[in-house]
Amino acid sequence: MKNKTTLNPINDDVKHQKEIFVEYSGSIKHISTRNNINATRSRANQLPEILFVTSYPHRECGIATYSEDLIKALNNKFSNSLSIKVCALESGDASYNYPGEVTHILDTSDAEEYIKLTAEINRDDNVKIVLVQHEFGFFSKQESAFLGFLAKLKKPVVIVFHTVLPKPKAELKLKVQNIVAACKAVIVMTNNAEGILTTDYEIPASKISVIAHGTHLVPHLSESFLKKKYGLTNRKVLTTFGLLSSGKSIETTIEALPAIVKQCPEVIFLIIGKTHPEVKKTDGEKYRKYLEQMVEEHGLGKYVKFINNYLALPELLEYLQLTDIYIFTTNDPNQAVSGTFAYAMSCACPIISTPIPHAREVLSEDTGIIFDFRNSTQLAESVISLLNDDELRKNISSNTLQKIVSTAWENSAVAHAMLFDKIGGENITVTYNLPPINLNHLQQMTTDVGIIQFSKINQPDIETGYTLDDNARALIATCMNFQLTGNKTNIPEIKKYLNFIKFCLQPGGDFLNYVDKNLTFTVQNYSTNLDDSNGRAVWALGYVISLTGLLPNGISTEAQEILDKTLPRLSTVHSTRSMAFFIKGLYYAYTAKKSDQLLGLINTFANRLAGMYQHEAEQNWEWFESYLTYANSILPEAMLCAWQITGEPQYKEIARTSFDFLLSKIFNKNGIEVISNRAWLLKGEEAEKYGEQPIDVAYTILSLDKFYEVFKQEKYREKIAIAFNWFLGHNRLNQIIYNPCTGGCYDGLEEAHVNLNQGAESTVSYLMARLTMEKYKKPIHQPTLAKSVKMNVFTSLTK
């Protein structure tokens, strides 16, 4: 086993820009692994280690790229509770220059090296789990030594099968059975592979987890913008990418091109990628030259472009985002999964593919087209039908995104962490990292007027116009950020959102809510109850006023002037949540400047809510109404605010009792499950499980923060962390709701999927919750990940 003294850790920013397939070369100095391990232990915290045994980092091997993507995702989400280290695989004389996470190197051709590695891992108390990325070719030179390595490890081993061959001969079947017997758990990437293992290899299903190949979150930039950037304006782009070899069968597409060009002369076929290094060693550029000759013979020079480079990940993803159709023509029927295929899906490419198991599992008539191996006629017909139907391609793209969202690398990291948490026992307790505060999507959704109501995926949909609701919440979130950071770039946005509230103020002191893109109040204002919208406006105005002295004087003064104009009419409102929002806003305003008028209104609304509570509350239903609906936590929080201002004991008691009742209904062993927006929870009935909205989780966090601030009870603090982790993946589907790529928040958690649109309400609600979490940066012990769940994060792909 090779070891090293001087490693060259790659700076994160630089590494992010590294090319997706990079060849490493050069020699390294070797010393005892034991000394090297001791050196790495000098870091603080002594986090439990997960040791990846894999080809690494990304070079000519797709599994190396897979491992690097997975490790990056695990570090982004769980670096405060897990340390990911790597044993890099080498064969014979191969030698590479490695980044700092590589602490071991295994020469897979040397049997003695397996024995040494086993001893080192067994002696290392920090290594809690060994995860092996398995491809038969990795260990073909020393199969017995590899099996002995697995069998003699004293740490739990997880094996990831990247290839699962159907209908094995007896020798292969026994080999796989022996490998699995030495492991604690098995990961495969498709349901098809799981079925083969259980049926053909007789592996217990209880030992298998299906965790789909990860896909990248992308910003979904404008196709026209990207085509212009890469000189492809007015072209219909077909793309394939990967390391070139004859197994890619790219000639199938070239054979299909003449028929395609005849029907769609604006087409261009991009072939992205260098020749596979192993192929190049034996055959040189023979295959590429063969393809180039085919292009020339068919007169296709202006319709085919070879990009003979390793593209940096951002550039590759941009090429895929501008692609009209991605073509996957491999001729290997046993290729279980493809990383290039997954990349294309992550960019919402309509895909035409040969029938590998991965394609058969995720492509259907609404997400792509499957054609027979080497059948260029079928391929041409499929391409022509898609290129001539813009609406169909658009629908396929949208359906593809929805289908693969569960496979984002962030979700893959969650699924792996759950498995580590389960098999690691007391040695591993996994907690989520707090994401950086990101205002990018908030800013993208905001025009010169205010924040747009809805988005299509992450693209603002100006056709939906604006609302008072969203701009009031955006005002609060931006003020919270300014309060935290003092960032003066927030001031123009604060003024903008405040001006929108002022624009919605009517002569009678009430507010309208719905404004179209032309700044015209829509008819919806006159057919909808706007009391809650008015309540949110008062909450926002009060919050701004509470920052008097911190914000520039003119902002607080204007907020006070707007509030003064609406105060005389507030007492006419009797809607439950509207009154609660009023109390919150008046509470904030009162903290800045005491006023008998404000105090009187707070008492009025609190007494009304107290009366509702006394009328409705009974044993096992300590609530203000006979149902739980939306924004529930605002009611007890308002009562607590009223008590803080008035000192009335009744308000405090109702606040605490009603809030604890609410928490008993929305927190359970799985975390937080807020009341569904599909069906309210009626007294005496069971709650609907689907249709969870980010706004309700965020409001709960704000209320928990207030209750912890007042009562200092640890149960509230613990629930704050549990609730926030709902955004990060600790929810019913174990999927992220917050999108770290865009800074947006998905619009909801449905029965089997998340709603991918990232509208204003969800994004601003998340931001309010995230900004609240800033005061709770110290780890909070809580049951983040269920240890008893059998995982399959591929489920939504096959629904």
Tab-separated table of C-alpha atoms in Angstrom, residues 234-526:
chain	number	residue	atom	x	y	z
A	234	ASN	CA	-30.759	29.612	-34.390
A	235	ARG	CA	-29.337	26.084	-34.280
A	236	LYS	CA	-31.174	23.005	-32.980
A	237	VAL	CA	-28.544	21.324	-30.841
A	238	LEU	CA	-28.069	17.577	-30.445
A	239	THR	CA	-25.425	16.652	-27.868
A	240	THR	CA	-23.566	13.647	-26.567
A	241	PHE	CA	-20.591	13.730	-24.210
A	242	GLY	CA	-18.137	11.504	-22.388
A	243	LEU	CA	-14.803	9.839	-22.972
A	244	LEU	CA	-14.819	8.524	-26.536
A	245	SER	CA	-14.657	4.804	-27.219
A	246	SER	CA	-16.338	2.485	-29.683
A	247	GLY	CA	-18.770	1.426	-26.957
A	248	LYS	CA	-20.399	4.865	-27.223
A	249	SER	CA	-21.598	3.929	-30.742
A	250	ILE	CA	-21.583	7.579	-31.807
A	251	GLU	CA	-21.543	6.411	-35.423
A	252	THR	CA	-25.219	5.514	-34.955
A	253	THR	CA	-26.059	9.212	-34.648
A	254	ILE	CA	-23.825	10.181	-37.573
A	255	GLU	CA	-25.575	7.563	-39.713
A	256	ALA	CA	-28.921	9.090	-38.714
A	257	LEU	CA	-27.876	12.685	-39.422
A	258	PRO	CA	-28.483	12.869	-43.201
A	259	ALA	CA	-32.177	12.101	-42.694
A	260	ILE	CA	-32.343	14.508	-39.785
A	261	VAL	CA	-30.620	17.324	-41.698
A	262	LYS	CA	-33.012	16.883	-44.594
A	263	GLN	CA	-35.963	17.623	-42.301
A	264	CYS	CA	-34.212	20.018	-39.898
A	265	PRO	CA	-31.359	21.830	-41.685
A	266	GLU	CA	-30.675	24.025	-38.646
A	267	VAL	CA	-29.466	21.022	-36.623
A	268	ILE	CA	-25.938	20.639	-35.231
A	269	PHE	CA	-24.519	17.616	-33.414
A	270	LEU	CA	-22.002	18.305	-30.612
A	271	ILE	CA	-19.634	15.476	-29.676
A	272	ILE	CA	-18.035	16.569	-26.401
A	273	GLY	CA	-15.102	14.757	-24.858
A	274	LYS	CA	-11.617	13.421	-25.407
A	275	THR	CA	-10.773	9.863	-26.314
A	276	HIS	CA	-10.768	7.557	-23.292
A	277	PRO	CA	-7.160	7.403	-21.980
A	278	GLU	CA	-7.174	3.582	-21.817
A	279	VAL	CA	-8.410	3.423	-25.418
A	280	LYS	CA	-5.817	5.970	-26.445
A	281	LYS	CA	-3.038	3.811	-24.973
A	282	THR	CA	-3.934	0.884	-27.218
A	283	ASP	CA	-5.634	2.400	-30.266
A	284	GLY	CA	-4.626	6.054	-30.266
A	285	GLU	CA	-7.221	8.282	-31.948
A	286	LYS	CA	-8.449	5.523	-34.258
A	287	TYR	CA	-12.101	5.812	-33.177
A	288	ARG	CA	-12.228	9.604	-33.391
A	289	LYS	CA	-10.651	9.518	-36.861
A	290	TYR	CA	-13.213	6.928	-37.895
A	291	LEU	CA	-16.010	9.266	-36.798
A	292	GLU	CA	-14.402	12.243	-38.531
A	293	GLN	CA	-14.120	10.213	-41.722
A	294	MET	CA	-17.825	9.301	-41.523
A	295	VAL	CA	-18.724	12.975	-41.151
A	296	GLU	CA	-16.661	13.839	-44.204
A	297	GLU	CA	-18.082	10.996	-46.314
A	298	HIS	CA	-21.654	12.048	-45.533
A	299	GLY	CA	-20.933	15.723	-46.196
A	300	LEU	CA	-21.896	16.656	-42.651
A	301	GLY	CA	-19.027	19.020	-41.839
A	302	LYS	CA	-21.230	21.977	-40.943
A	303	TYR	CA	-23.631	19.801	-38.956
A	304	VAL	CA	-21.141	18.118	-36.600
A	305	LYS	CA	-18.766	19.728	-34.142
A	306	PHE	CA	-16.137	17.809	-32.146
A	307	ILE	CA	-15.209	19.452	-28.835
A	308	ASN	CA	-12.043	17.542	-28.068
A	309	ASN	CA	-11.570	18.886	-24.534
A	310	TYR	CA	-12.210	18.093	-20.903
A	311	LEU	CA	-14.776	20.729	-20.056
A	312	ALA	CA	-14.954	22.386	-16.658
A	313	LEU	CA	-18.166	21.390	-14.902
A	314	PRO	CA	-19.889	24.805	-15.217
A	315	GLU	CA	-19.139	24.905	-18.961
A	316	LEU	CA	-20.334	21.346	-19.492
A	317	LEU	CA	-23.589	22.059	-17.666
A	318	GLU	CA	-24.113	25.155	-19.816
A	319	TYR	CA	-23.696	23.114	-22.995
A	320	LEU	CA	-26.269	20.647	-21.673
A	321	GLN	CA	-28.680	23.439	-20.730
A	322	LEU	CA	-28.632	24.774	-24.310
A	323	THR	CA	-29.128	21.276	-25.750
A	324	ASP	CA	-32.410	20.597	-27.539
A	325	ILE	CA	-31.991	16.807	-27.472
A	326	TYR	CA	-29.405	14.686	-25.669
A	327	ILE	CA	-28.518	11.481	-27.527
A	328	PHE	CA	-27.229	8.421	-25.676
A	329	THR	CA	-26.216	5.596	-28.017
A	330	THR	CA	-24.186	3.130	-25.941
A	331	ASN	CA	-24.198	-0.395	-27.371
A	332	ASP	CA	-23.740	-2.170	-23.998
A	333	PRO	CA	-27.086	-3.637	-22.865
A	334	ASN	CA	-25.683	-4.369	-19.390
A	335	GLN	CA	-24.597	-0.810	-18.598
A	336	ALA	CA	-26.655	-0.424	-15.437
A	337	VAL	CA	-26.241	3.310	-15.012
A	338	SER	CA	-24.567	6.207	-16.791
A	339	GLY	CA	-23.135	9.348	-15.252
A	340	THR	CA	-23.400	11.229	-18.546
A	341	PHE	CA	-27.062	10.250	-18.771
A	342	ALA	CA	-27.596	11.602	-15.234
A	343	TYR	CA	-25.836	14.860	-16.108
A	344	ALA	CA	-28.144	15.351	-19.083
A	345	MET	CA	-31.223	14.727	-16.962
A	346	SER	CA	-30.071	17.250	-14.376
A	347	CYS	CA	-30.105	19.892	-17.124
A	348	ALA	CA	-33.641	18.892	-18.181
A	349	CYS	CA	-32.494	17.643	-21.576
A	350	PRO	CA	-35.058	15.696	-23.576
A	351	ILE	CA	-33.242	12.373	-24.007
A	352	ILE	CA	-33.265	9.771	-26.758
A	353	SER	CA	-31.472	6.663	-25.533
A	354	THR	CA	-30.712	3.038	-26.215
A	355	PRO	CA	-32.463	0.663	-23.767
A	356	ILE	CA	-29.920	0.352	-20.973
A	357	PRO	CA	-31.509	-0.415	-17.556
A	358	HIS	CA	-31.031	3.202	-16.406
A	359	ALA	CA	-32.973	4.481	-19.424
A	360	ARG	CA	-35.737	1.876	-19.152
A	361	GLU	CA	-36.243	2.836	-15.522
A	362	VAL	CA	-36.455	6.606	-15.819
A	363	LEU	CA	-37.580	7.301	-19.387
A	364	SER	CA	-41.242	7.049	-20.307
A	365	GLU	CA	-43.313	8.608	-23.056
A	366	ASP	CA	-43.459	11.876	-21.100
A	367	THR	CA	-39.734	12.045	-20.270
A	368	GLY	CA	-37.912	10.743	-23.329
A	369	ILE	CA	-37.659	8.186	-26.122
A	370	ILE	CA	-35.966	4.773	-26.231
A	371	PHE	CA	-34.713	3.228	-29.479
A	372	ASP	CA	-33.007	-0.068	-30.312
A	373	PHE	CA	-29.241	-0.508	-30.172
A	374	ARG	CA	-27.484	0.652	-33.381
A	375	ASN	CA	-30.809	1.442	-35.094
A	376	SER	CA	-30.019	4.715	-36.859
A	377	THR	CA	-33.385	4.738	-38.669
A	378	GLN	CA	-35.326	4.678	-35.389
A	379	LEU	CA	-33.011	7.317	-33.995
A	380	ALA	CA	-33.547	9.637	-36.973
A	381	GLU	CA	-37.326	9.291	-36.744
A	382	SER	CA	-37.247	10.024	-32.999
A	383	VAL	CA	-35.032	13.088	-33.393
A	384	ILE	CA	-37.127	14.515	-36.226
A	385	SER	CA	-40.391	14.060	-34.302
A	386	LEU	CA	-38.970	15.869	-31.272
A	387	LEU	CA	-37.264	18.678	-33.197
A	388	ASN	CA	-40.518	19.417	-35.010
A	389	ASP	CA	-42.553	19.630	-31.796
A	390	ASP	CA	-41.352	22.476	-29.564
A	391	GLU	CA	-44.210	22.016	-27.105
A	392	LEU	CA	-43.466	18.317	-26.668
A	393	ARG	CA	-39.789	19.020	-26.012
A	394	LYS	CA	-40.766	21.668	-23.476
A	395	ASN	CA	-43.101	19.244	-21.697
A	396	ILE	CA	-40.507	16.471	-21.701
A	397	SER	CA	-37.959	18.878	-20.249
A	398	SER	CA	-40.318	19.901	-17.445
A	399	ASN	CA	-41.311	16.301	-16.716
A	400	THR	CA	-37.672	15.225	-16.662
A	401	LEU	CA	-36.806	17.840	-14.073
A	402	GLN	CA	-39.700	16.806	-11.860
A	403	LYS	CA	-38.769	13.159	-12.183
A	404	ILE	CA	-35.112	13.517	-11.278
A	405	VAL	CA	-35.304	16.112	-8.492
A	406	SER	CA	-35.085	13.364	-5.872
A	407	THR	CA	-31.697	12.333	-7.292
A	408	ALA	CA	-29.929	15.659	-6.691
A	409	TRP	CA	-26.513	15.113	-5.141
A	410	GLU	CA	-27.823	16.849	-2.018
A	411	ASN	CA	-30.518	14.172	-1.704
A	412	SER	CA	-27.993	11.446	-2.405
A	413	ALA	CA	-25.909	12.840	0.456
A	414	VAL	CA	-28.951	12.729	2.760
A	415	ALA	CA	-29.647	9.108	1.813
A	416	HIS	CA	-26.014	8.101	2.395
A	417	ALA	CA	-25.946	9.936	5.727
A	418	MET	CA	-29.119	8.144	6.816
A	419	LEU	CA	-27.469	4.826	6.020
A	420	PHE	CA	-24.292	5.814	7.898
A	421	ASP	CA	-26.426	6.923	10.847
A	422	LYS	CA	-28.282	3.617	10.820
A	423	ILE	CA	-25.362	1.191	10.587
A	424	GLY	CA	-22.918	3.318	12.586
A	425	GLY	CA	-24.978	2.994	15.752
A	426	GLU	CA	-23.709	5.097	18.638
A	427	ASN	CA	-20.487	5.851	16.758
A	428	ILE	CA	-22.214	8.255	14.376
A	429	THR	CA	-24.726	11.016	14.982
A	430	VAL	CA	-25.405	12.977	11.829
A	431	THR	CA	-26.537	16.602	11.945
A	432	TYR	CA	-27.076	19.032	9.097
A	433	ASN	CA	-24.808	21.954	8.291
A	434	LEU	CA	-26.415	25.383	8.261
A	435	PRO	CA	-26.315	26.661	4.641
A	436	PRO	CA	-24.841	30.104	3.961
A	437	ILE	CA	-27.378	32.919	3.726
A	438	ASN	CA	-28.113	33.404	0.033
A	439	LEU	CA	-30.222	36.287	-1.298
A	440	ASN	CA	-29.635	35.511	-4.987
A	441	HIS	CA	-33.096	34.201	-5.778
A	442	LEU	CA	-34.796	36.931	-3.761
A	443	GLN	CA	-32.906	39.469	-5.861
A	444	GLN	CA	-33.649	37.646	-9.108
A	445	MET	CA	-37.372	37.628	-8.276
A	446	THR	CA	-37.344	41.374	-7.539
A	447	THR	CA	-37.897	43.990	-10.240
A	448	ASP	CA	-37.768	47.778	-9.954
A	449	VAL	CA	-41.315	47.547	-8.529
A	450	GLY	CA	-41.131	44.710	-6.018
A	451	ILE	CA	-40.958	40.949	-5.766
A	452	ILE	CA	-42.808	38.911	-8.410
A	453	GLN	CA	-45.386	36.472	-7.096
A	454	PHE	CA	-44.516	33.172	-8.837
A	455	SER	CA	-41.761	31.472	-10.803
A	456	LYS	CA	-41.532	28.681	-13.329
A	457	ILE	CA	-38.903	26.476	-11.738
A	458	ASN	CA	-36.482	29.274	-10.765
A	459	GLN	CA	-37.334	31.755	-13.527
A	460	PRO	CA	-39.543	34.689	-12.375
A	461	ASP	CA	-42.954	34.672	-14.045
A	462	ILE	CA	-43.839	38.336	-14.513
A	463	GLU	CA	-47.223	37.344	-15.930
A	464	THR	CA	-48.314	36.480	-12.375
A	465	GLY	CA	-47.690	40.027	-11.174
A	466	TYR	CA	-47.104	41.080	-7.581
A	467	THR	CA	-48.822	40.809	-4.206
A	468	LEU	CA	-48.836	42.846	-1.034
A	469	ASP	CA	-48.350	39.582	0.883
A	470	ASP	CA	-45.050	38.736	-0.781
A	471	ASN	CA	-43.658	42.246	-0.639
A	472	ALA	CA	-44.535	42.556	3.044
A	473	ARG	CA	-42.684	39.310	3.794
A	474	ALA	CA	-39.777	40.367	1.554
A	475	LEU	CA	-39.565	43.629	3.493
A	476	ILE	CA	-39.295	41.751	6.796
A	477	ALA	CA	-36.675	39.305	5.457
A	478	THR	CA	-34.540	42.072	3.977
A	479	CYS	CA	-34.747	44.062	7.207
A	480	MET	CA	-33.708	40.950	9.115
A	481	ASN	CA	-30.691	40.564	6.860
A	482	PHE	CA	-29.753	44.226	7.308
A	483	GLN	CA	-30.183	43.869	11.051
A	484	LEU	CA	-27.807	40.902	10.991
A	485	THR	CA	-25.180	42.131	8.524
A	486	GLY	CA	-25.514	45.909	8.231
A	487	ASN	CA	-25.191	45.421	4.470
A	488	LYS	CA	-26.121	48.776	2.946
A	489	THR	CA	-27.067	47.160	-0.363
A	490	ASN	CA	-30.220	46.016	1.442
A	491	ILE	CA	-31.441	49.612	1.860
A	492	PRO	CA	-32.659	50.173	-1.736
A	493	GLU	CA	-34.548	46.858	-1.580
A	494	ILE	CA	-36.112	47.777	1.765
A	495	LYS	CA	-37.273	51.065	0.263
A	496	LYS	CA	-38.649	49.245	-2.774
A	497	TYR	CA	-40.738	46.782	-0.760
A	498	LEU	CA	-41.946	49.553	1.543
A	499	ASN	CA	-42.964	51.651	-1.459
A	500	PHE	CA	-44.976	48.720	-2.772
A	501	ILE	CA	-46.889	48.543	0.518
A	502	LYS	CA	-47.527	52.271	0.263
A	503	PHE	CA	-48.729	51.798	-3.317
A	504	CYS	CA	-51.293	49.246	-2.108
A	505	LEU	CA	-52.660	51.562	0.615
A	506	GLN	CA	-56.157	52.819	-0.197
A	507	PRO	CA	-57.802	56.107	0.857
A	508	GLY	CA	-59.894	54.300	3.443
A	509	GLY	CA	-56.809	52.963	5.230
A	510	ASP	CA	-57.047	49.389	3.924
A	511	PHE	CA	-54.688	47.675	1.488
A	512	LEU	CA	-55.280	45.897	-1.803
A	513	ASN	CA	-53.214	42.780	-2.483
A	514	TYR	CA	-53.079	41.804	-6.172
A	515	VAL	CA	-51.196	43.881	-8.743
A	516	ASP	CA	-50.537	42.838	-12.341
A	517	LYS	CA	-47.327	43.381	-14.294
A	518	ASN	CA	-48.647	46.751	-15.512
A	519	LEU	CA	-49.183	47.922	-11.916
A	520	THR	CA	-52.943	47.690	-12.191
A	521	PHE	CA	-54.974	46.334	-9.281
A	522	THR	CA	-56.702	43.168	-10.495
A	523	VAL	CA	-60.331	42.140	-10.075
A	524	GLN	CA	-59.209	39.436	-7.633
A	525	ASN	CA	-58.910	42.175	-5.003
A	526	TYR	CA	-62.689	42.583	-5.012
